[in-house]
Amino acid sequence: TEAQAICMQKLVKVDGRVRTDINFPAGFMDVIELEKSGDRFRLLYDTKGRFTLHAIDKAEAGYKLCKVVRQETTKKGIPVVVTHDGR
């Protein structure tokens, strides 16, 4: 298929990393970038809870909003924050 051919040419980036798997699970607030066309999109929810692609510029593609799921300190007192996508 066309989508598989585009992915295999390494033209699709999800959160700044090249993805060749056509079944890669992109999720909420992920940045999808198409190299050849220069398009950048953020995956958001619409009012009915469906995924929609929102066009963004290059500056906005450089950051990602994350929800803090857990925060704790290590035994040595170093603070650690875990986000919804494991960052």
Tab-separated table of C-alpha atoms in Angstrom:
chain	number	residue	atom	x	y	z
A	1	THR	CA	0.000	0.000	0.000
A	2	GLU	CA	0.970	3.658	-0.304
A	3	ALA	CA	1.170	4.206	3.445
A	4	GLN	CA	3.509	1.253	3.879
A	5	ALA	CA	5.745	2.485	1.040
A	6	ILE	CA	5.978	5.947	2.612
A	7	CYS	CA	6.884	4.469	6.013
A	8	MET	CA	9.538	2.181	4.542
A	9	GLN	CA	11.237	5.161	2.893
A	10	LYS	CA	11.745	6.547	6.440
A	11	LEU	CA	9.767	9.702	5.704
A	12	VAL	CA	7.501	9.563	8.771
A	13	LYS	CA	8.603	10.740	12.224
A	14	VAL	CA	6.623	10.331	15.430
A	15	ASP	CA	7.926	12.554	18.246
A	16	GLY	CA	11.122	13.195	16.296
A	17	ARG	CA	12.005	9.523	15.734
A	18	VAL	CA	11.740	7.748	12.388
A	19	ARG	CA	9.061	5.039	12.413
A	20	THR	CA	8.859	2.362	9.707
A	21	ASP	CA	6.173	0.246	11.399
A	22	ILE	CA	2.797	1.073	9.850
A	23	ASN	CA	1.067	-0.178	13.041
A	24	PHE	CA	3.079	2.006	15.465
A	25	PRO	CA	0.682	3.256	18.173
A	26	ALA	CA	0.696	7.059	18.007
A	27	GLY	CA	-1.187	8.603	20.910
A	28	PHE	CA	-2.461	11.825	22.450
A	29	MET	CA	-0.158	14.878	22.004
A	30	ASP	CA	2.247	12.988	19.690
A	31	VAL	CA	3.877	15.026	16.927
A	32	ILE	CA	3.692	13.392	13.493
A	33	GLU	CA	6.058	14.809	10.888
A	34	LEU	CA	6.138	14.033	7.174
A	35	GLU	CA	9.665	14.833	5.979
A	36	LYS	CA	9.164	15.251	2.245
A	37	SER	CA	6.134	17.537	2.378
A	38	GLY	CA	7.291	19.390	5.506
A	39	ASP	CA	3.948	18.879	7.245
A	40	ARG	CA	3.781	18.614	11.027
A	41	PHE	CA	0.714	17.578	13.007
A	42	ARG	CA	-0.172	17.100	16.663
A	43	LEU	CA	-2.592	14.288	17.513
A	44	LEU	CA	-5.423	15.717	19.632
A	45	TYR	CA	-8.976	14.819	20.633
A	46	ASP	CA	-11.998	16.585	19.166
A	47	THR	CA	-15.139	17.372	21.175
A	48	LYS	CA	-16.527	13.880	20.584
A	49	GLY	CA	-13.373	12.116	21.798
A	50	ARG	CA	-12.012	11.139	18.383
A	51	PHE	CA	-8.401	11.652	17.298
A	52	THR	CA	-7.819	14.607	14.965
A	53	LEU	CA	-4.668	15.983	13.355
A	54	HIS	CA	-3.899	19.620	14.186
A	55	ALA	CA	-1.383	21.337	11.886
A	56	ILE	CA	1.523	22.967	13.777
A	57	ASP	CA	4.683	24.879	12.860
A	58	LYS	CA	8.290	23.821	13.366
A	59	ALA	CA	8.711	25.727	16.646
A	60	GLU	CA	5.660	24.087	18.213
A	61	ALA	CA	6.809	20.631	17.065
A	62	GLY	CA	9.881	20.976	19.288
A	63	TYR	CA	7.998	20.507	22.546
A	64	LYS	CA	5.390	18.133	23.917
A	65	LEU	CA	2.947	18.593	26.752
A	66	CYS	CA	2.939	15.672	29.175
A	67	LYS	CA	0.738	14.809	32.116
A	68	VAL	CA	2.619	14.045	35.338
A	69	VAL	CA	1.407	10.663	36.558
A	70	ARG	CA	3.684	10.123	39.553
A	71	GLN	CA	6.346	12.018	41.448
A	72	GLU	CA	8.645	10.636	44.116
A	73	THR	CA	12.137	10.945	45.508
A	74	THR	CA	14.863	8.317	45.405
A	75	LYS	CA	16.665	7.051	48.499
A	76	LYS	CA	19.330	9.727	47.958
A	77	GLY	CA	16.713	12.491	47.772
A	78	ILE	CA	16.718	13.015	44.009
A	79	PRO	CA	13.249	13.994	42.720
A	80	VAL	CA	11.838	11.803	39.922
A	81	VAL	CA	8.787	12.625	37.784
A	82	VAL	CA	7.004	10.035	35.599
A	83	THR	CA	4.784	11.272	32.759
A	84	HIS	CA	1.890	9.664	30.891
A	85	ASP	CA	4.144	8.542	28.025
A	86	GLY	CA	7.098	7.348	30.091
A	87	ARG	CA	9.397	10.332	29.520
